[in-house]
């Protein structure tokens, strides 16, 4: 089969049999986290009353009281999520499981295109694989050179940004941002890195072989379809996700 089809088939196999099971587990954990968030939100009124009784002799300002209440709610929320195995730290499982696959495929495709890997000696020469110069698709028939039209990097940027927006919306739904007035520092750092990473990858892809950018784009598109599918109630029921 031509190289464009071989790369697409590899993406399908790897994402379906290695990444998808982890994604399903993560989605179940996210649904449980959202459920725990709603439980704690229901408790927030009683926690407020209880804290008022505890601090009535301390003469706290309204700002100090709200900060103390937010800390109490946050601690309770984290305790519940740890007990249920759905702490936000589990959201890192999917990226960590994808990273070895992504690096391995990227390393292999660079070699097949006659370029050294990211950690190879840059002076080493690699032969271009047979067919890599002619077995592309549409406007990118030569998979060993960078896309001269920059269309693939642009598509990659859009797809990655869509994935980030879906992930951020899911994270907001699974936290107590409606109760807590401030997000923790690590959540803000993750959010900033999430929105910056598609731009960094898109800039890097401008100078990479088309085969590599094609693989990145297909993998990101598979992830987008997966994320959209996970929003379907019928599919969520079949996958036995907790009902909110």
PDB file of C-alpha atoms in Angstrom:
ATOM      1  CA  UNK A   1       0.000   0.000   0.000  1.00  0.00           C
ATOM      2  CA  UNK A   2       1.201   3.603  -0.495  1.00  0.00           C
ATOM      3  CA  UNK A   3       2.889   5.410   2.342  1.00  0.00           C
ATOM      4  CA  UNK A   4      -0.044   7.767   2.992  1.00  0.00           C
ATOM      5  CA  UNK A   5      -2.294   4.740   3.613  1.00  0.00           C
ATOM      6  CA  UNK A   6       0.351   2.947   5.719  1.00  0.00           C
ATOM      7  CA  UNK A   7       0.668   5.988   7.989  1.00  0.00           C
ATOM      8  CA  UNK A   8      -3.111   6.352   8.281  1.00  0.00           C
ATOM      9  CA  UNK A   9      -3.483   2.655   9.092  1.00  0.00           C
ATOM     10  CA  UNK A  10      -0.795   2.894  11.758  1.00  0.00           C
ATOM     11  CA  UNK A  11      -2.612   5.811  13.376  1.00  0.00           C
ATOM     12  CA  UNK A  12      -5.870   3.856  13.438  1.00  0.00           C
ATOM     13  CA  UNK A  13      -4.311   0.737  14.974  1.00  0.00           C
ATOM     14  CA  UNK A  14      -2.242   2.589  17.584  1.00  0.00           C
ATOM     15  CA  UNK A  15      -4.993   4.967  18.631  1.00  0.00           C
ATOM     16  CA  UNK A  16      -7.668   2.250  18.736  1.00  0.00           C
ATOM     17  CA  UNK A  17      -5.811  -0.486  20.623  1.00  0.00           C
ATOM     18  CA  UNK A  18      -3.335   1.489  22.759  1.00  0.00           C
ATOM     19  CA  UNK A  19      -4.777   4.946  23.385  1.00  0.00           C
ATOM     20  CA  UNK A  20      -8.560   4.456  23.281  1.00  0.00           C
ATOM     21  CA  UNK A  21      -8.761   2.167  26.370  1.00  0.00           C
ATOM     22  CA  UNK A  22      -6.871   4.780  28.415  1.00  0.00           C
ATOM     23  CA  UNK A  23      -9.162   7.517  27.074  1.00  0.00           C
ATOM     24  CA  UNK A  24     -12.254   5.546  28.125  1.00  0.00           C
ATOM     25  CA  UNK A  25     -10.821   5.080  31.629  1.00  0.00           C
ATOM     26  CA  UNK A  26     -10.025   8.788  31.836  1.00  0.00           C
ATOM     27  CA  UNK A  27     -13.526   9.756  30.731  1.00  0.00           C
ATOM     28  CA  UNK A  28     -15.036   7.560  33.429  1.00  0.00           C
ATOM     29  CA  UNK A  29     -12.793   9.203  36.019  1.00  0.00           C
ATOM     30  CA  UNK A  30     -13.787  12.659  34.728  1.00  0.00           C
ATOM     31  CA  UNK A  31     -17.483  11.787  35.032  1.00  0.00           C
ATOM     32  CA  UNK A  32     -16.943  10.608  38.612  1.00  0.00           C
ATOM     33  CA  UNK A  33     -15.035  13.826  39.377  1.00  0.00           C
ATOM     34  CA  UNK A  34     -17.940  15.905  38.103  1.00  0.00           C
ATOM     35  CA  UNK A  35     -20.333  13.921  40.278  1.00  0.00           C
ATOM     36  CA  UNK A  36     -18.167  14.539  43.348  1.00  0.00           C
ATOM     37  CA  UNK A  37     -18.041  18.238  42.497  1.00  0.00           C
ATOM     38  CA  UNK A  38     -21.806  18.409  42.528  1.00  0.00           C
ATOM     39  CA  UNK A  39     -21.928  16.570  45.848  1.00  0.00           C
ATOM     40  CA  UNK A  40     -19.562  19.072  47.451  1.00  0.00           C
ATOM     41  CA  UNK A  41     -21.485  21.986  45.946  1.00  0.00           C
ATOM     42  CA  UNK A  42     -24.609  20.588  47.616  1.00  0.00           C
ATOM     43  CA  UNK A  43     -22.707  20.481  50.909  1.00  0.00           C
ATOM     44  CA  UNK A  44     -21.351  24.032  50.551  1.00  0.00           C
ATOM     45  CA  UNK A  45     -24.311  25.683  52.289  1.00  0.00           C
ATOM     46  CA  UNK A  46     -24.024  23.512  55.394  1.00  0.00           C
ATOM     47  CA  UNK A  47     -20.245  23.977  55.365  1.00  0.00           C
ATOM     48  CA  UNK A  48     -20.745  27.751  55.281  1.00  0.00           C
ATOM     49  CA  UNK A  49     -23.094  27.631  58.275  1.00  0.00           C
ATOM     50  CA  UNK A  50     -20.745  25.354  60.192  1.00  0.00           C
ATOM     51  CA  UNK A  51     -17.743  27.597  59.481  1.00  0.00           C
ATOM     52  CA  UNK A  52     -19.651  30.669  60.652  1.00  0.00           C
ATOM     53  CA  UNK A  53     -20.218  29.007  64.007  1.00  0.00           C
ATOM     54  CA  UNK A  54     -16.544  28.029  64.257  1.00  0.00           C
ATOM     55  CA  UNK A  55     -15.233  31.510  63.443  1.00  0.00           C
ATOM     56  CA  UNK A  56     -17.817  33.736  65.097  1.00  0.00           C
ATOM     57  CA  UNK A  57     -15.302  34.766  67.800  1.00  0.00           C
ATOM     58  CA  UNK A  58     -12.410  35.372  65.369  1.00  0.00           C
ATOM     59  CA  UNK A  59     -13.822  38.564  63.781  1.00  0.00           C
ATOM     60  CA  UNK A  60     -12.853  37.567  60.256  1.00  0.00           C
ATOM     61  CA  UNK A  61     -13.496  39.943  57.373  1.00  0.00           C
ATOM     62  CA  UNK A  62     -15.766  38.805  54.573  1.00  0.00           C
ATOM     63  CA  UNK A  63     -12.751  38.263  52.325  1.00  0.00           C
ATOM     64  CA  UNK A  64     -10.937  36.176  54.939  1.00  0.00           C
ATOM     65  CA  UNK A  65     -14.054  34.122  55.572  1.00  0.00           C
ATOM     66  CA  UNK A  66     -14.587  33.385  51.863  1.00  0.00           C
ATOM     67  CA  UNK A  67     -10.961  32.336  51.441  1.00  0.00           C
ATOM     68  CA  UNK A  68     -11.194  30.000  54.426  1.00  0.00           C
ATOM     69  CA  UNK A  69     -14.469  28.539  53.132  1.00  0.00           C
ATOM     70  CA  UNK A  70     -12.986  28.003  49.669  1.00  0.00           C
ATOM     71  CA  UNK A  71     -10.026  26.198  51.229  1.00  0.00           C
ATOM     72  CA  UNK A  72     -12.347  23.925  53.230  1.00  0.00           C
ATOM     73  CA  UNK A  73     -14.466  23.114  50.170  1.00  0.00           C
ATOM     74  CA  UNK A  74     -11.375  22.492  48.068  1.00  0.00           C
ATOM     75  CA  UNK A  75      -9.914  20.090  50.641  1.00  0.00           C
ATOM     76  CA  UNK A  76     -13.207  18.212  50.894  1.00  0.00           C
ATOM     77  CA  UNK A  77     -13.452  17.986  47.114  1.00  0.00           C
ATOM     78  CA  UNK A  78      -9.902  16.648  46.762  1.00  0.00           C
ATOM     79  CA  UNK A  79     -10.497  14.105  49.528  1.00  0.00           C
ATOM     80  CA  UNK A  80     -13.610  12.773  47.796  1.00  0.00           C
ATOM     81  CA  UNK A  81     -11.897  12.583  44.411  1.00  0.00           C
ATOM     82  CA  UNK A  82      -8.936  10.694  45.856  1.00  0.00           C
ATOM     83  CA  UNK A  83     -11.279   8.171  47.466  1.00  0.00           C
ATOM     84  CA  UNK A  84     -13.159   7.680  44.185  1.00  0.00           C
ATOM     85  CA  UNK A  85      -9.982   7.462  42.087  1.00  0.00           C
ATOM     86  CA  UNK A  86     -10.909  10.476  39.972  1.00  0.00           C
ATOM     87  CA  UNK A  87      -8.516  13.204  41.100  1.00  0.00           C
ATOM     88  CA  UNK A  88      -7.594  15.713  38.325  1.00  0.00           C
ATOM     89  CA  UNK A  89      -4.077  14.250  38.337  1.00  0.00           C
ATOM     90  CA  UNK A  90      -5.571  11.261  36.494  1.00  0.00           C
ATOM     91  CA  UNK A  91      -6.196  13.602  33.551  1.00  0.00           C
ATOM     92  CA  UNK A  92      -2.465  13.274  32.850  1.00  0.00           C
ATOM     93  CA  UNK A  93      -2.788   9.548  32.150  1.00  0.00           C
ATOM     94  CA  UNK A  94      -3.869  10.047  28.545  1.00  0.00           C
ATOM     95  CA  UNK A  95      -1.063  12.468  27.557  1.00  0.00           C
ATOM     96  CA  UNK A  96       1.508  10.260  29.307  1.00  0.00           C
ATOM     97  CA  UNK A  97       0.251   7.153  27.506  1.00  0.00           C
ATOM     98  CA  UNK A  98       0.335   8.912  24.137  1.00  0.00           C
ATOM     99  CA  UNK A  99       3.810  10.390  24.532  1.00  0.00           C
ATOM    100  CA  UNK A 100       5.883   7.187  23.965  1.00  0.00           C
ATOM    101  CA  UNK A 101       3.789   6.286  20.895  1.00  0.00           C
ATOM    102  CA  UNK A 102       3.999   9.823  19.517  1.00  0.00           C
ATOM    103  CA  UNK A 103       7.776  10.033  20.007  1.00  0.00           C
ATOM    104  CA  UNK A 104       8.406   6.568  18.554  1.00  0.00           C
ATOM    105  CA  UNK A 105       6.345   7.207  15.428  1.00  0.00           C
ATOM    106  CA  UNK A 106       7.877  10.655  14.963  1.00  0.00           C
ATOM    107  CA  UNK A 107      11.387   9.237  15.306  1.00  0.00           C
ATOM    108  CA  UNK A 108      10.676   6.443  12.799  1.00  0.00           C
ATOM    109  CA  UNK A 109       9.059   8.734  10.225  1.00  0.00           C
ATOM    110  CA  UNK A 110      11.962  11.181  10.318  1.00  0.00           C
ATOM    111  CA  UNK A 111      14.348   8.287   9.592  1.00  0.00           C
ATOM    112  CA  UNK A 112      12.130   7.068   6.747  1.00  0.00           C
ATOM    113  CA  UNK A 113      12.224  10.573   5.262  1.00  0.00           C
ATOM    114  CA  UNK A 114      16.037  10.627   5.365  1.00  0.00           C
ATOM    115  CA  UNK A 115      16.328  12.908   8.376  1.00  0.00           C
ATOM    116  CA  UNK A 116      17.933  12.269  11.761  1.00  0.00           C
ATOM    117  CA  UNK A 117      15.723  11.822  14.788  1.00  0.00           C
ATOM    118  CA  UNK A 118      15.340  14.551  17.361  1.00  0.00           C
ATOM    119  CA  UNK A 119      18.109  13.113  19.530  1.00  0.00           C
ATOM    120  CA  UNK A 120      20.352  11.708  16.759  1.00  0.00           C
ATOM    121  CA  UNK A 121      23.662  13.189  15.720  1.00  0.00           C
ATOM    122  CA  UNK A 122      22.684  15.784  13.133  1.00  0.00           C
ATOM    123  CA  UNK A 123      25.609  14.802  10.906  1.00  0.00           C
ATOM    124  CA  UNK A 124      24.317  11.252  10.404  1.00  0.00           C
ATOM    125  CA  UNK A 125      22.768  10.569   6.988  1.00  0.00           C
ATOM    126  CA  UNK A 126      19.761   8.279   6.486  1.00  0.00           C
ATOM    127  CA  UNK A 127      18.467   7.003   3.128  1.00  0.00           C
ATOM    128  CA  UNK A 128      14.959   8.003   2.093  1.00  0.00           C
ATOM    129  CA  UNK A 129      12.596   5.000   2.110  1.00  0.00           C
ATOM    130  CA  UNK A 130      11.390   3.708  -1.232  1.00  0.00           C
ATOM    131  CA  UNK A 131       8.188   5.433  -2.317  1.00  0.00           C
ATOM    132  CA  UNK A 132       8.392   8.213   0.267  1.00  0.00           C
ATOM    133  CA  UNK A 133       9.031  10.785  -2.488  1.00  0.00           C
ATOM    134  CA  UNK A 134       5.987   9.851  -4.567  1.00  0.00           C
ATOM    135  CA  UNK A 135       3.400   8.046  -2.415  1.00  0.00           C
ATOM    136  CA  UNK A 136       1.835  11.047  -0.754  1.00  0.00           C
ATOM    137  CA  UNK A 137      -1.742  12.266  -1.073  1.00  0.00           C
ATOM    138  CA  UNK A 138      -3.444  15.217  -2.785  1.00  0.00           C
ATOM    139  CA  UNK A 139      -1.063  18.188  -2.854  1.00  0.00           C
ATOM    140  CA  UNK A 140       1.649  16.565  -0.698  1.00  0.00           C
ATOM    141  CA  UNK A 141       2.853  13.765  -2.971  1.00  0.00           C
ATOM    142  CA  UNK A 142       6.440  14.118  -1.659  1.00  0.00           C
ATOM    143  CA  UNK A 143       6.301  13.059   1.981  1.00  0.00           C
ATOM    144  CA  UNK A 144      10.020  13.610   2.626  1.00  0.00           C
ATOM    145  CA  UNK A 145       9.930  17.422   2.359  1.00  0.00           C
ATOM    146  CA  UNK A 146       8.079  20.067   4.336  1.00  0.00           C
ATOM    147  CA  UNK A 147       4.604  20.979   3.079  1.00  0.00           C
ATOM    148  CA  UNK A 148       5.238  23.929   0.718  1.00  0.00           C
ATOM    149  CA  UNK A 149       1.660  25.212   1.098  1.00  0.00           C
ATOM    150  CA  UNK A 150       1.682  25.038   4.934  1.00  0.00           C
ATOM    151  CA  UNK A 151      -1.875  23.679   4.762  1.00  0.00           C
ATOM    152  CA  UNK A 152      -1.163  20.640   6.919  1.00  0.00           C
ATOM    153  CA  UNK A 153       0.407  22.708   9.755  1.00  0.00           C
ATOM    154  CA  UNK A 154      -2.631  25.008   9.632  1.00  0.00           C
ATOM    155  CA  UNK A 155      -5.041  22.069   9.859  1.00  0.00           C
ATOM    156  CA  UNK A 156      -2.938  20.604  12.673  1.00  0.00           C
ATOM    157  CA  UNK A 157      -3.199  23.879  14.600  1.00  0.00           C
ATOM    158  CA  UNK A 158      -6.984  24.053  14.222  1.00  0.00           C
ATOM    159  CA  UNK A 159      -7.538  20.426  15.229  1.00  0.00           C
ATOM    160  CA  UNK A 160      -5.230  20.706  18.254  1.00  0.00           C
ATOM    161  CA  UNK A 161      -6.951  23.915  19.387  1.00  0.00           C
ATOM    162  CA  UNK A 162     -10.349  22.199  19.111  1.00  0.00           C
ATOM    163  CA  UNK A 163      -9.056  19.334  21.271  1.00  0.00           C
ATOM    164  CA  UNK A 164      -7.725  21.784  23.857  1.00  0.00           C
ATOM    165  CA  UNK A 165     -11.030  23.678  24.030  1.00  0.00           C
ATOM    166  CA  UNK A 166     -12.990  20.451  24.555  1.00  0.00           C
ATOM    167  CA  UNK A 167     -10.541  19.310  27.254  1.00  0.00           C
ATOM    168  CA  UNK A 168     -10.690  22.666  29.052  1.00  0.00           C
ATOM    169  CA  UNK A 169     -14.479  22.688  29.020  1.00  0.00           C
ATOM    170  CA  UNK A 170     -14.497  19.176  30.456  1.00  0.00           C
ATOM    171  CA  UNK A 171     -12.027  20.227  33.155  1.00  0.00           C
ATOM    172  CA  UNK A 172     -14.165  23.226  34.125  1.00  0.00           C
ATOM    173  CA  UNK A 173     -17.245  21.023  34.371  1.00  0.00           C
ATOM    174  CA  UNK A 174     -15.386  18.617  36.628  1.00  0.00           C
ATOM    175  CA  UNK A 175     -14.180  21.197  39.142  1.00  0.00           C
ATOM    176  CA  UNK A 176     -15.787  23.497  41.670  1.00  0.00           C
ATOM    177  CA  UNK A 177     -15.094  26.730  39.813  1.00  0.00           C
ATOM    178  CA  UNK A 178     -18.672  27.767  40.398  1.00  0.00           C
ATOM    179  CA  UNK A 179     -18.040  27.626  44.163  1.00  0.00           C
ATOM    180  CA  UNK A 180     -14.365  28.472  44.433  1.00  0.00           C
ATOM    181  CA  UNK A 181     -13.536  32.002  43.377  1.00  0.00           C
ATOM    182  CA  UNK A 182      -9.929  31.193  42.549  1.00  0.00           C
ATOM    183  CA  UNK A 183      -8.359  28.393  40.589  1.00  0.00           C
ATOM    184  CA  UNK A 184      -5.259  26.789  42.014  1.00  0.00           C
ATOM    185  CA  UNK A 185      -1.907  27.734  40.532  1.00  0.00           C
ATOM    186  CA  UNK A 186      -1.312  24.364  38.907  1.00  0.00           C
ATOM    187  CA  UNK A 187      -4.676  24.514  37.115  1.00  0.00           C
ATOM    188  CA  UNK A 188      -3.791  27.938  35.687  1.00  0.00           C
ATOM    189  CA  UNK A 189      -0.377  26.627  34.597  1.00  0.00           C
ATOM    190  CA  UNK A 190      -1.928  23.590  32.875  1.00  0.00           C
ATOM    191  CA  UNK A 191      -4.476  25.820  31.138  1.00  0.00           C
ATOM    192  CA  UNK A 192      -1.790  28.187  29.857  1.00  0.00           C
ATOM    193  CA  UNK A 193       0.407  25.321  28.636  1.00  0.00           C
ATOM    194  CA  UNK A 194      -2.580  23.655  26.954  1.00  0.00           C
ATOM    195  CA  UNK A 195      -3.430  26.716  24.889  1.00  0.00           C
ATOM    196  CA  UNK A 196       0.215  27.413  24.021  1.00  0.00           C
ATOM    197  CA  UNK A 197       1.156  23.871  22.934  1.00  0.00           C
ATOM    198  CA  UNK A 198      -0.843  23.826  19.633  1.00  0.00           C
ATOM    199  CA  UNK A 199       0.960  26.965  18.490  1.00  0.00           C
ATOM    200  CA  UNK A 200       4.363  25.547  19.429  1.00  0.00           C
ATOM    201  CA  UNK A 201       3.654  22.270  17.603  1.00  0.00           C
ATOM    202  CA  UNK A 202       2.336  24.143  14.551  1.00  0.00           C
ATOM    203  CA  UNK A 203       5.495  26.257  14.361  1.00  0.00           C
ATOM    204  CA  UNK A 204       7.690  23.161  14.649  1.00  0.00           C
ATOM    205  CA  UNK A 205       5.656  21.366  11.973  1.00  0.00           C
ATOM    206  CA  UNK A 206       6.467  24.068   9.398  1.00  0.00           C
ATOM    207  CA  UNK A 207       9.978  22.628   9.103  1.00  0.00           C
ATOM    208  CA  UNK A 208       9.223  18.912   9.459  1.00  0.00           C
ATOM    209  CA  UNK A 209       8.777  16.297   6.672  1.00  0.00           C
ATOM    210  CA  UNK A 210       5.220  16.125   5.405  1.00  0.00           C
ATOM    211  CA  UNK A 211       4.983  12.457   6.460  1.00  0.00           C
ATOM    212  CA  UNK A 212       5.561  13.494  10.064  1.00  0.00           C
ATOM    213  CA  UNK A 213       3.061  16.380   9.991  1.00  0.00           C
ATOM    214  CA  UNK A 214       0.561  14.116   8.230  1.00  0.00           C
ATOM    215  CA  UNK A 215       0.892  11.613  11.076  1.00  0.00           C
ATOM    216  CA  UNK A 216       0.496  14.369  13.693  1.00  0.00           C
ATOM    217  CA  UNK A 217      -2.595  15.716  11.933  1.00  0.00           C
ATOM    218  CA  UNK A 218      -4.253  12.293  11.597  1.00  0.00           C
ATOM    219  CA  UNK A 219      -3.537  11.463  15.231  1.00  0.00           C
ATOM    220  CA  UNK A 220      -4.978  14.775  16.416  1.00  0.00           C
ATOM    221  CA  UNK A 221      -8.034  14.325  14.172  1.00  0.00           C
ATOM    222  CA  UNK A 222      -8.630  10.837  15.579  1.00  0.00           C
ATOM    223  CA  UNK A 223      -8.467  12.380  19.050  1.00  0.00           C
ATOM    224  CA  UNK A 224     -10.964  15.100  18.070  1.00  0.00           C
ATOM    225  CA  UNK A 225     -13.447  12.556  16.704  1.00  0.00           C
ATOM    226  CA  UNK A 226     -12.972  10.541  19.889  1.00  0.00           C
ATOM    227  CA  UNK A 227     -13.598  13.594  22.102  1.00  0.00           C
ATOM    228  CA  UNK A 228     -16.726  14.553  20.169  1.00  0.00           C
ATOM    229  CA  UNK A 229     -17.982  10.972  20.320  1.00  0.00           C
ATOM    230  CA  UNK A 230     -17.545  10.931  24.086  1.00  0.00           C
ATOM    231  CA  UNK A 231     -20.099  13.760  24.315  1.00  0.00           C
ATOM    232  CA  UNK A 232     -22.807  11.502  22.846  1.00  0.00           C
ATOM    233  CA  UNK A 233     -25.144  10.231  25.559  1.00  0.00           C
ATOM    234  CA  UNK A 234     -25.867   6.943  23.808  1.00  0.00           C
ATOM    235  CA  UNK A 235     -22.165   6.159  23.444  1.00  0.00           C
ATOM    236  CA  UNK A 236     -21.468   7.178  27.036  1.00  0.00           C
ATOM    237  CA  UNK A 237     -24.185   4.781  28.196  1.00  0.00           C
ATOM    238  CA  UNK A 238     -22.746   1.925  26.143  1.00  0.00           C
ATOM    239  CA  UNK A 239     -19.270   2.608  27.554  1.00  0.00           C
ATOM    240  CA  UNK A 240     -20.773   2.574  31.077  1.00  0.00           C
ATOM    241  CA  UNK A 241     -19.745   6.112  31.993  1.00  0.00           C
ATOM    242  CA  UNK A 242     -21.211   7.297  35.332  1.00  0.00           C
ATOM    243  CA  UNK A 243     -24.520   9.105  34.788  1.00  0.00           C
ATOM    244  CA  UNK A 244     -24.505  12.706  35.947  1.00  0.00           C
TER     245      UNK A 244
END
